[in-house]
mmCIF file of C-alpha atoms in Angstrom:
data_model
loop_
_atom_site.group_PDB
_atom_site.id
_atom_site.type_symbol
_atom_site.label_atom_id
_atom_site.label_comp_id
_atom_site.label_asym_id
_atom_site.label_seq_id
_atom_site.Cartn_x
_atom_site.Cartn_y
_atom_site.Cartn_z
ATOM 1 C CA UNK B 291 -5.211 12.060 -16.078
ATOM 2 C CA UNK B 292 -7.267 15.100 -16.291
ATOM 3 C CA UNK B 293 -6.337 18.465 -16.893
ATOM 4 C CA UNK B 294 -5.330 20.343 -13.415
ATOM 5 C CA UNK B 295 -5.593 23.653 -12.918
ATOM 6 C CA UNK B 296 -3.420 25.413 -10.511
ATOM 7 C CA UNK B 297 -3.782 28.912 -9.018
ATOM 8 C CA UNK B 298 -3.166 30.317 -5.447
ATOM 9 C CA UNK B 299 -6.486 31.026 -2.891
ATOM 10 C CA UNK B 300 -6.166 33.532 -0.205
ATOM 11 C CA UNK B 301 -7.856 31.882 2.969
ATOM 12 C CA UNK B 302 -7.355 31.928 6.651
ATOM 13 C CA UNK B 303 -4.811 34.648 6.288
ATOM 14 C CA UNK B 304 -2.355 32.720 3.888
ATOM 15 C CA UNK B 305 -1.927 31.645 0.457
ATOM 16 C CA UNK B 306 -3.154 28.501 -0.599
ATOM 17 C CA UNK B 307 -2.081 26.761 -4.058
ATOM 18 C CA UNK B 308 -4.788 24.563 -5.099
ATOM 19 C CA UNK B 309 -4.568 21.994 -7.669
ATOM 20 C CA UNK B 310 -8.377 21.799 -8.930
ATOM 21 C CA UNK B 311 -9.839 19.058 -12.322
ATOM 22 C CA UNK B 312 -12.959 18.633 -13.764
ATOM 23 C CA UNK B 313 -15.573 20.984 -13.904
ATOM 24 C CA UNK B 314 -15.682 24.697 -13.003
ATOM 25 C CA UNK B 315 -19.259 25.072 -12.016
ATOM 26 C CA UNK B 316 -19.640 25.897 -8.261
ATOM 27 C CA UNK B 317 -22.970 23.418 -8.303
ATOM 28 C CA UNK B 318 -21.093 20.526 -9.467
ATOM 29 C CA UNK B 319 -20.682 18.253 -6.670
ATOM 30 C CA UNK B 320 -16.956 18.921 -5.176
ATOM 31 C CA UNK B 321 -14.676 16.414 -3.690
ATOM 32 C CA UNK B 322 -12.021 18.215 -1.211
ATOM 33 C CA UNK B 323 -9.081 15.901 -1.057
ATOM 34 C CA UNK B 324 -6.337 16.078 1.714
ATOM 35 C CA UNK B 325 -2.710 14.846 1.597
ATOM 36 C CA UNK B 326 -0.650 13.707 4.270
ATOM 37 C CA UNK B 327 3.464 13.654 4.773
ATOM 38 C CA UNK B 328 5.768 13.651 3.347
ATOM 39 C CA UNK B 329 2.972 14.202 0.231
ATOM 40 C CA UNK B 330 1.597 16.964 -1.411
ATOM 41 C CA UNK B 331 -1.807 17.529 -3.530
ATOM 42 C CA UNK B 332 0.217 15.271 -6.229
ATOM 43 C CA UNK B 333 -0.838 12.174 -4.305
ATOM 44 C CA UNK B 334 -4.252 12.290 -5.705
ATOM 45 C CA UNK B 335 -3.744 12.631 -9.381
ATOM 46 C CA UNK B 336 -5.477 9.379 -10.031
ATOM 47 C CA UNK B 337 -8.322 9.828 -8.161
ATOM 48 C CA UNK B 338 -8.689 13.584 -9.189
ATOM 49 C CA UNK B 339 -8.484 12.279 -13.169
ATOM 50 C CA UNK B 340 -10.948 9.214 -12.748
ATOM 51 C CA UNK B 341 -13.393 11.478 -10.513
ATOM 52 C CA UNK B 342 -13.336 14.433 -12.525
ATOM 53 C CA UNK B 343 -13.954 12.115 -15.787
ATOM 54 C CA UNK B 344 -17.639 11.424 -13.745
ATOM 55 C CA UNK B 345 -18.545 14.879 -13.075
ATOM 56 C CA UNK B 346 -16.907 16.154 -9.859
ATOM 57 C CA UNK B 347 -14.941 19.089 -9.041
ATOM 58 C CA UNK B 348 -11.824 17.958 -7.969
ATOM 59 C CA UNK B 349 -10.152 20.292 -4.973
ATOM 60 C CA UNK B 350 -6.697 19.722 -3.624
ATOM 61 C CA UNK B 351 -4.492 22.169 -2.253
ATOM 62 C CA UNK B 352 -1.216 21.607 -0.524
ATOM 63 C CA UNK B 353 -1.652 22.125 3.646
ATOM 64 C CA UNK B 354 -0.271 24.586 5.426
ATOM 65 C CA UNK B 355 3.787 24.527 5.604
ATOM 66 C CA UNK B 356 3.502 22.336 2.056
ATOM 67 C CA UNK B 357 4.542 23.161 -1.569
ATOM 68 C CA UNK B 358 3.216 25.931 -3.146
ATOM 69 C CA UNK B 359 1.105 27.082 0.295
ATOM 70 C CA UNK B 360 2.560 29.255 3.036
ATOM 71 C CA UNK B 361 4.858 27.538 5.715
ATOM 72 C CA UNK B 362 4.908 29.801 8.966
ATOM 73 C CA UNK B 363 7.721 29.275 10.743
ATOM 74 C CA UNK B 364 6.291 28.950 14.130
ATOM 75 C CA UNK B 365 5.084 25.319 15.397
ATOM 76 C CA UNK B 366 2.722 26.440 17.234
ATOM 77 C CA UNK B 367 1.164 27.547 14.377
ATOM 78 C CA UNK B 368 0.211 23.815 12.837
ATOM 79 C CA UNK B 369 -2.817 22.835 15.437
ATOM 80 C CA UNK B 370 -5.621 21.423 14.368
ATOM 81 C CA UNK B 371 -7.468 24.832 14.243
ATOM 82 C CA UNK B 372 -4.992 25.952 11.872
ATOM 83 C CA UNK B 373 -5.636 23.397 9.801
ATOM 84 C CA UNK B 374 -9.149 23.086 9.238
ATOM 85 C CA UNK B 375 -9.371 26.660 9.720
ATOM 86 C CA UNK B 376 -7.552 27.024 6.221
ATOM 87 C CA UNK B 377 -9.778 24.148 4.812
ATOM 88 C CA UNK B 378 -13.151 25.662 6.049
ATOM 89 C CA UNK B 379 -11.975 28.999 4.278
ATOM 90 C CA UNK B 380 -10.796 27.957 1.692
ATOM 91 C CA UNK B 381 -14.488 25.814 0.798
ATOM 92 C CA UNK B 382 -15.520 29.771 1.879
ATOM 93 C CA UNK B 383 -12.939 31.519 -1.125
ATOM 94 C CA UNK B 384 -14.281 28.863 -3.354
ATOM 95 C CA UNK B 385 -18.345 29.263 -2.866
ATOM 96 C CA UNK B 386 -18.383 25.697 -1.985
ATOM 97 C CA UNK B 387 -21.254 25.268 1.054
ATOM 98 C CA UNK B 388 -20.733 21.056 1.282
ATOM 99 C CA UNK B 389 -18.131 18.618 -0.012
ATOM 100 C CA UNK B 390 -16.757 15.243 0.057
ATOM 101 C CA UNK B 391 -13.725 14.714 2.113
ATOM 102 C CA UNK B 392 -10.956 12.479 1.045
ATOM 103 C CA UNK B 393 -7.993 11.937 3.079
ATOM 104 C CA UNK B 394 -5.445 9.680 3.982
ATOM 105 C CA UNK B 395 -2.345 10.048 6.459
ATOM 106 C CA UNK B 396 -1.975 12.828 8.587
ATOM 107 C CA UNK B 397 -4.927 14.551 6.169
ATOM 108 C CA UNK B 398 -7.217 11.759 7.553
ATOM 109 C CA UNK B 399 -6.630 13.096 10.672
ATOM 110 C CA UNK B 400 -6.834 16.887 9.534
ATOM 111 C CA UNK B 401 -10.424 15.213 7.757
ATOM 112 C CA UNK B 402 -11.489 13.456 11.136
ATOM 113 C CA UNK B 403 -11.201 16.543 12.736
ATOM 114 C CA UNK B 404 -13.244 18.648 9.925
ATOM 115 C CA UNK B 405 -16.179 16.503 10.409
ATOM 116 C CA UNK B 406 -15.539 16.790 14.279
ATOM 117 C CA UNK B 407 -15.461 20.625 14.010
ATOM 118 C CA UNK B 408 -17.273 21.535 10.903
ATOM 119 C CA UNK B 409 -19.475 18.454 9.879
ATOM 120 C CA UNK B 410 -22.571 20.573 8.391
ATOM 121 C CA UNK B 411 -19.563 21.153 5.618
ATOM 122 C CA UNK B 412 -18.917 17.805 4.831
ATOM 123 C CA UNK B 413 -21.654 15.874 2.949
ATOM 124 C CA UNK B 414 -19.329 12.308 3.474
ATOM 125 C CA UNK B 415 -15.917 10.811 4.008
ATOM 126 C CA UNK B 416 -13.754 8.925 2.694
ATOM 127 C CA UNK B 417 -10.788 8.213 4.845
ATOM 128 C CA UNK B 418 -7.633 6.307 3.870
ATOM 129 C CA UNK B 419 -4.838 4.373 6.409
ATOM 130 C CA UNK B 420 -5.505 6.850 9.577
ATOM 131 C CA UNK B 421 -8.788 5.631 11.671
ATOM 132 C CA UNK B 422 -10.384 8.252 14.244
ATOM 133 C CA UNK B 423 -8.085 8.399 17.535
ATOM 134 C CA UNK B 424 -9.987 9.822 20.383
ATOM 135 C CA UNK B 425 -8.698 11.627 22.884
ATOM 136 C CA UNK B 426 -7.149 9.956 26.041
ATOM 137 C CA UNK B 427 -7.820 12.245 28.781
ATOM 138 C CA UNK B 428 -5.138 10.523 31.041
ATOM 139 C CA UNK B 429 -2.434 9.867 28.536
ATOM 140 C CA UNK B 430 -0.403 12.671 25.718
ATOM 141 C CA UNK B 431 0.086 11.837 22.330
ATOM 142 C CA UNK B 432 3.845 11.718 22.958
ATOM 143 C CA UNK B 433 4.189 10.234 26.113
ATOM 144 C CA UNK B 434 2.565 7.028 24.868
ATOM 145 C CA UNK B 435 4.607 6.955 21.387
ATOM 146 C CA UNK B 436 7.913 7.457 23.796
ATOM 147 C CA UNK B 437 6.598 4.474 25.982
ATOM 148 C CA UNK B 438 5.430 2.733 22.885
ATOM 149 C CA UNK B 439 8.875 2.826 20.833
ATOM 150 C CA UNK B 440 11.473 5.018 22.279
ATOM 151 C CA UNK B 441 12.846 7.966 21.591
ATOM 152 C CA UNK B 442 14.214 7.081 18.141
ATOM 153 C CA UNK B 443 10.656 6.569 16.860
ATOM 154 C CA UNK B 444 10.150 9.610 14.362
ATOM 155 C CA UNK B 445 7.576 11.089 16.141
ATOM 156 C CA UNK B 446 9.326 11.732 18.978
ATOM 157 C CA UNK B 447 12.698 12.293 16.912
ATOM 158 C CA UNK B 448 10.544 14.850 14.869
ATOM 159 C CA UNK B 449 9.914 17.057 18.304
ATOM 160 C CA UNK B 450 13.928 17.868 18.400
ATOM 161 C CA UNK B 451 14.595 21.208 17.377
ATOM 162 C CA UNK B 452 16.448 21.434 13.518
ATOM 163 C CA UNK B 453 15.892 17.524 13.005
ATOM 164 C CA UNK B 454 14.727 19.291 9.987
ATOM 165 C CA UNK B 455 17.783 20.167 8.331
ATOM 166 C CA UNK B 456 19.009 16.283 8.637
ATOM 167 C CA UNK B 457 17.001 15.988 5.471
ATOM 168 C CA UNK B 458 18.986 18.214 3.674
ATOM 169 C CA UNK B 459 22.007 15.743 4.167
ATOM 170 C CA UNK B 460 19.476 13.016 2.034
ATOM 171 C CA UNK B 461 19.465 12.902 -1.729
ATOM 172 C CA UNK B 462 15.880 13.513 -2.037
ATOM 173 C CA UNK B 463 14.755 11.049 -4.763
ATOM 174 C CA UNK B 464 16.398 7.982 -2.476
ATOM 175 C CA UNK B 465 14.366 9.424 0.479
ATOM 176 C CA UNK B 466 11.201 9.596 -1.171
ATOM 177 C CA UNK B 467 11.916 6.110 -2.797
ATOM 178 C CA UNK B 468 12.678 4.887 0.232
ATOM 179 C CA UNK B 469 9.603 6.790 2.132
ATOM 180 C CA UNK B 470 7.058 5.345 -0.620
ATOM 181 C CA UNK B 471 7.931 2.111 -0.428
ATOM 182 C CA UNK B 472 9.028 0.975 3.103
ATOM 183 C CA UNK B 473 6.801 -1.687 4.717
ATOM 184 C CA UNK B 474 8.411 -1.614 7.979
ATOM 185 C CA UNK B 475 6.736 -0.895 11.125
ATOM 186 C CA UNK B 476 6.815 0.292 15.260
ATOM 187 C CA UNK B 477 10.244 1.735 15.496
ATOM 188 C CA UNK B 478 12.112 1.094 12.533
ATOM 189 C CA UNK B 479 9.679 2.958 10.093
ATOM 190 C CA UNK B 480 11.025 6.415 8.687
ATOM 191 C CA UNK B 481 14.340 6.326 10.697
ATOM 192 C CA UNK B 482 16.129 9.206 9.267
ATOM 193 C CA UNK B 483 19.616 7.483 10.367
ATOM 194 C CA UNK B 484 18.623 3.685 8.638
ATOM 195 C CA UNK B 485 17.371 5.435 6.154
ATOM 196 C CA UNK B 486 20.349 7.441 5.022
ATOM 197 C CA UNK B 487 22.784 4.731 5.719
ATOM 198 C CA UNK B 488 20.374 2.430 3.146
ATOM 199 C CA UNK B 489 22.665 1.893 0.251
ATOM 200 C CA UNK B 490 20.848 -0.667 -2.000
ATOM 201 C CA UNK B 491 19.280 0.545 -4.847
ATOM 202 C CA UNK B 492 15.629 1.033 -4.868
ATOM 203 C CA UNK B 493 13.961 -0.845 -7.738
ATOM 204 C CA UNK B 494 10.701 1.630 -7.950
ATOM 205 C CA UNK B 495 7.593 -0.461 -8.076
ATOM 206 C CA UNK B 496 4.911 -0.269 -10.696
ATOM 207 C CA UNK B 497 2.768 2.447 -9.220
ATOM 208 C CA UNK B 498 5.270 4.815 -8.657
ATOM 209 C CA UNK B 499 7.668 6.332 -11.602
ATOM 210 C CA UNK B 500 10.874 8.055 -11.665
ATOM 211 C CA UNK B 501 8.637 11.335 -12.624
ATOM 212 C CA UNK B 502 6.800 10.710 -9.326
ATOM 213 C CA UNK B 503 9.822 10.702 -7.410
ATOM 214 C CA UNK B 504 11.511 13.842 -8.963
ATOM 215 C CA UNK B 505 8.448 16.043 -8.863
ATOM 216 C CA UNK B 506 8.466 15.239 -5.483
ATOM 217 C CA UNK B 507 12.172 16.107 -4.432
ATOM 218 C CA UNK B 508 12.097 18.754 -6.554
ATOM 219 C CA UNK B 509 9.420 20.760 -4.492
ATOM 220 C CA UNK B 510 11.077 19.357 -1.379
ATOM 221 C CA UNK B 511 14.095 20.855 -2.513
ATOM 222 C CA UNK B 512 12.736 24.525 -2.322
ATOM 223 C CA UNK B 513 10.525 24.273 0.301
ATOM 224 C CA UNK B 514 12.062 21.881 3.010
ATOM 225 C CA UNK B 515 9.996 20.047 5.429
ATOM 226 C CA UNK B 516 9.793 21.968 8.327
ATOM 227 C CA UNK B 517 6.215 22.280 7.515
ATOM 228 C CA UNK B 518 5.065 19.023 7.628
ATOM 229 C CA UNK B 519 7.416 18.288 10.784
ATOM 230 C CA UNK B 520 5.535 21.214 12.753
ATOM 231 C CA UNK B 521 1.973 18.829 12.198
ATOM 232 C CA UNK B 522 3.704 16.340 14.644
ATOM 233 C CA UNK B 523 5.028 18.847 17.205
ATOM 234 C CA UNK B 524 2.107 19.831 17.882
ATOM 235 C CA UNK B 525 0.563 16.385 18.897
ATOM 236 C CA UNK B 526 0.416 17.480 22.564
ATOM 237 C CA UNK B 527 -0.870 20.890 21.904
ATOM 238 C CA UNK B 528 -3.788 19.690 19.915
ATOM 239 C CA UNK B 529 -4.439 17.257 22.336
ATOM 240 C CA UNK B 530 -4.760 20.077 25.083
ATOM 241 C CA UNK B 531 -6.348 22.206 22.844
ATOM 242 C CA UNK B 532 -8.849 19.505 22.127
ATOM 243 C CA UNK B 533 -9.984 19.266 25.765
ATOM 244 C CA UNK B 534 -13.717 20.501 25.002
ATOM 245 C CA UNK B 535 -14.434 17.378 22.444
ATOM 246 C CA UNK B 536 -13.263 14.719 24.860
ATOM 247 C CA UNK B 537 -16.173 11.847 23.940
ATOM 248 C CA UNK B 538 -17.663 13.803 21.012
ATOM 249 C CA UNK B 539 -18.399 11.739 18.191
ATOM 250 C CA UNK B 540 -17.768 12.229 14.324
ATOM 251 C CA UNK B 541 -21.470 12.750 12.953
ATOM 252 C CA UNK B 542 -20.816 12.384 8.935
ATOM 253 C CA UNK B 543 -21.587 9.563 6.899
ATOM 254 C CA UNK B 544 -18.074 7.235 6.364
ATOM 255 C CA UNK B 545 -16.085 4.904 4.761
ATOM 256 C CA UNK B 546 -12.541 3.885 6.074
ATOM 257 C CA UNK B 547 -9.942 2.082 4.146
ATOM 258 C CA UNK B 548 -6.802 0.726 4.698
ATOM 259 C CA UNK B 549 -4.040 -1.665 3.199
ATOM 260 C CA UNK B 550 -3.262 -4.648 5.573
ATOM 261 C CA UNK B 551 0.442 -4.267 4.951
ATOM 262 C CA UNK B 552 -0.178 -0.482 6.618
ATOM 263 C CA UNK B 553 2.459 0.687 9.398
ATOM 264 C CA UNK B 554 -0.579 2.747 10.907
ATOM 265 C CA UNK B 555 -2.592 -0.233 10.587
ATOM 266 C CA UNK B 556 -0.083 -2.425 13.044
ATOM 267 C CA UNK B 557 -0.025 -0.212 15.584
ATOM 268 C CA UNK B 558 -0.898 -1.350 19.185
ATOM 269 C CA UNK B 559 -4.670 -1.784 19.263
ATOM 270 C CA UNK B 560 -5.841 -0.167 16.145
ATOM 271 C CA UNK B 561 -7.112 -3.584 14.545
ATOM 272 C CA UNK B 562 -9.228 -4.287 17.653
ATOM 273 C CA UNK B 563 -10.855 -0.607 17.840
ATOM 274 C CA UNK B 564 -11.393 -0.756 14.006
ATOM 275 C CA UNK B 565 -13.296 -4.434 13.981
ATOM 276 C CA UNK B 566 -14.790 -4.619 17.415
ATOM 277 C CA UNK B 567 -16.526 -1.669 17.664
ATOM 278 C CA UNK B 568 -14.799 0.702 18.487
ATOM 279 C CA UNK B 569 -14.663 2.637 15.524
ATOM 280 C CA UNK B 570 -18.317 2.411 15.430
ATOM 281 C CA UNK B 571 -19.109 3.775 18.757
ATOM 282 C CA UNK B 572 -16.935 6.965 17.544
ATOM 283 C CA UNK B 573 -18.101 7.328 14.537
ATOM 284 C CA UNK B 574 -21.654 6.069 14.384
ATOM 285 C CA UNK B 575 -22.102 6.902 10.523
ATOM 286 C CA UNK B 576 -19.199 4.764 9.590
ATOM 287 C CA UNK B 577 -21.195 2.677 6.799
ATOM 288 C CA UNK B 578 -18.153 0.672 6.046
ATOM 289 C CA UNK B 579 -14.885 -0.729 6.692
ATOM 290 C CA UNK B 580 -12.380 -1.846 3.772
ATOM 291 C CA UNK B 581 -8.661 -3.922 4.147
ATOM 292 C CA UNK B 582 -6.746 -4.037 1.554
ATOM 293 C CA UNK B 583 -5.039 -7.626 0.532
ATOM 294 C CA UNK B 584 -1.080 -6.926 0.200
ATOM 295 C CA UNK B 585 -1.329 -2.590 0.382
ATOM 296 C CA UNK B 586 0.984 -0.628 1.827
ATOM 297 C CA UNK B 587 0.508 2.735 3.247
ATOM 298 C CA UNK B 588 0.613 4.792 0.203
ATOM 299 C CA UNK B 589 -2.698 3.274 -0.635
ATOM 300 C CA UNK B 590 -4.108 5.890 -3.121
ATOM 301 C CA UNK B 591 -1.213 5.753 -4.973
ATOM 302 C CA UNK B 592 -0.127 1.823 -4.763
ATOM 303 C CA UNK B 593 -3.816 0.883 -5.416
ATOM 304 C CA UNK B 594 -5.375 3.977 -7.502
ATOM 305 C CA UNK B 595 -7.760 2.494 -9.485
ATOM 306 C CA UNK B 596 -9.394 0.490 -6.546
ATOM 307 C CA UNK B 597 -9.476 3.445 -4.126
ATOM 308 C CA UNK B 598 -11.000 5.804 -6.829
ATOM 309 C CA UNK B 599 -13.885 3.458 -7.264
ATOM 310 C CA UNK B 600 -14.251 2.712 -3.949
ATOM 311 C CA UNK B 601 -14.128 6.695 -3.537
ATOM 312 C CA UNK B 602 -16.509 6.701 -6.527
ATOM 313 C CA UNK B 603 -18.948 3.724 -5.200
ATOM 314 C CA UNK B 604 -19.400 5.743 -1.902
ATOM 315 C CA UNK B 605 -19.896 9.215 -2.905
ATOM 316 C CA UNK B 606 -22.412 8.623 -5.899
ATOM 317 C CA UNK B 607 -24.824 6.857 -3.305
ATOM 318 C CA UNK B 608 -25.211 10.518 -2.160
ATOM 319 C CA UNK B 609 -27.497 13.304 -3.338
ATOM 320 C CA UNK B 610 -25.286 15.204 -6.057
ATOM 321 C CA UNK B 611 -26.618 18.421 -6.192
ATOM 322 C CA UNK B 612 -24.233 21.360 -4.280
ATOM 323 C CA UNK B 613 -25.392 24.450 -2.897
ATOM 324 C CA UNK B 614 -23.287 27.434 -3.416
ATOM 325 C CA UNK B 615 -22.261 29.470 -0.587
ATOM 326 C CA UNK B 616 -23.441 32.888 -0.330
ATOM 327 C CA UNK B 617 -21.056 34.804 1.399
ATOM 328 C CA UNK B 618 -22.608 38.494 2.700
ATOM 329 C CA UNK B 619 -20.349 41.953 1.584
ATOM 330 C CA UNK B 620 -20.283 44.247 4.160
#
């Protein structure tokens, strides 16, 4: 592990904490990395150490509504322009014209939609578990999950108002054991009922340590997860909102992986639009495609050493030198 620096940016009108290693120099070349839920920036301490050892600024702040960054209260404000409206501004409060992306989870889809939006600020991607999902003109995010599994699915369980406050009724460590390791899939994955009413005791795997766990629930604790819970209610807003890039393709040079034992990975048709072209046609840069023998969802963490050099393989191919942003005073 590397040292981490953490300090609080000011961008898009809240306050970011950023967990930052290697070096300081704004023209080192920067790798943005960007968690998913129920995570935080903590998910990428391996890569940040093994990438920062090689000469990259490391950059990874909580989202919006997570740890140490502001949480509005309002759902509505969680859409996709949120997000990589904090993300573009805070590259902006950090001088930092062009970066690598890394994400994985719902921050692969925050990512996807970076490049879609802002791609002359990404200089490639890396992302982990989530692959593009283009818009559907004729069919909402939530109607098809509903169809798909029910309403018990947490997607659609995460759109009740206060489901939030049913993990306050969880001891947090067992929910994050639990939420790290599970393999299940469709309907039965991250049932807040099963879940609580799982009584066995977790046996934590070699990848993740009790210190993992507790750093976890203990920011949990304080901050809730209302936050990461608004990302998913506003699935059929962003999809509305994202009328104008219906068919528009994600124009940065890519590299998706994913673990074969991945929930996201099962879902209905994903294998087919990953392998057969799909994928491709929506992301014409994609320059590779990696499964993962026996990974789970947690990928970064479950495999770190394999995804950093993957990361690492990718990236160096790629001219290192970073302009700084100049940003005019009026």
């Amino acid at each position: 592990m590397a040292a981490v620096r953490h300090r609080q940016v000011e961008a898009n009108g809240i306050s970011m904490h950023v967990a930052e290693a290697g070096p300081e120099d704004a023209s080192a070349p920067a790798v943005l990395f960007v968690h998913g839920f129920p995570e935080l920036w903590y998910s990428w301490r391996h890569q940040m150490g093994y990438l920062a050892a090689r000469g990259y600024r490391c950059v990874a702040p909580d989202l919006r509504g997570y740890g140490g960054t502001t949480a509005p209260p309002e759902a509505s404000s969680y859409t996709a322009f949120h997000i990589v409206g904090d993300l573009v501004a805070l590259l902006d409060a950090l001088r930092l014209q062009q970066v690598f992306v890394v994400g994985h989870d719902w921050g692969a889809i925050v990512s996807w939609n970076l490049c879609l939006l802002r791609p002359d600020r990404v200089r490639a991607l890396v992302n982990l578990s989530v692959a593009f999902m283009p818009r559907r003109p004729g069919v909402k995010p939530l109607e098809y999950f509903r169809a798909a599994y029910g309403d018990e699915y947490y997607v659609c369980r995460f759109q009740e108002p206060g489901v939030e406050a049913e993990f306050t009724t969880f001891d947090l460590k067992s929910f994050f054991k639990l939420a790290l390791t599970v393999r299940t899939v469709g309907s039965s994955s991250m049932n807040l009922r099963k879940m609580r009413a799982y009584k066995k005791e977790i046996e934590l795997p070699s990848w993740l340590s009790e210190e993992d766990v507790s750093y976890l629930a203990s920011v949990y604790a304080k901050t809730g997860f209302a936050g990461g819970i608004n990302y998913y209610r506003c699935l059929d807003l962003n999809w509305e909102l994202m009328a104008p890039w219906t068919g528009a393709k994600v124009q940065v040079p890519t590299k998706f992986i994913v673990g074969d034992g991945d929930l996201s990975y099962h879902l209905p048709g994903v294998k087919s639009y990953v392998h057969k072209g799909g994928l491709k046609r929506d992301v014409p840069m994609l320059e590779e495609v990696v499964v993962i023998k026996g990974a789970g969802h947690f990928i970064q963490q479950e495999r770190a050493q394999e995804i950093s050099e993957h990361i690492y393989d990718y990236i160096k191919k790629f001219e290192t030198g970073v302009s700084t942003l100049q940003v005019s005073k009026l």
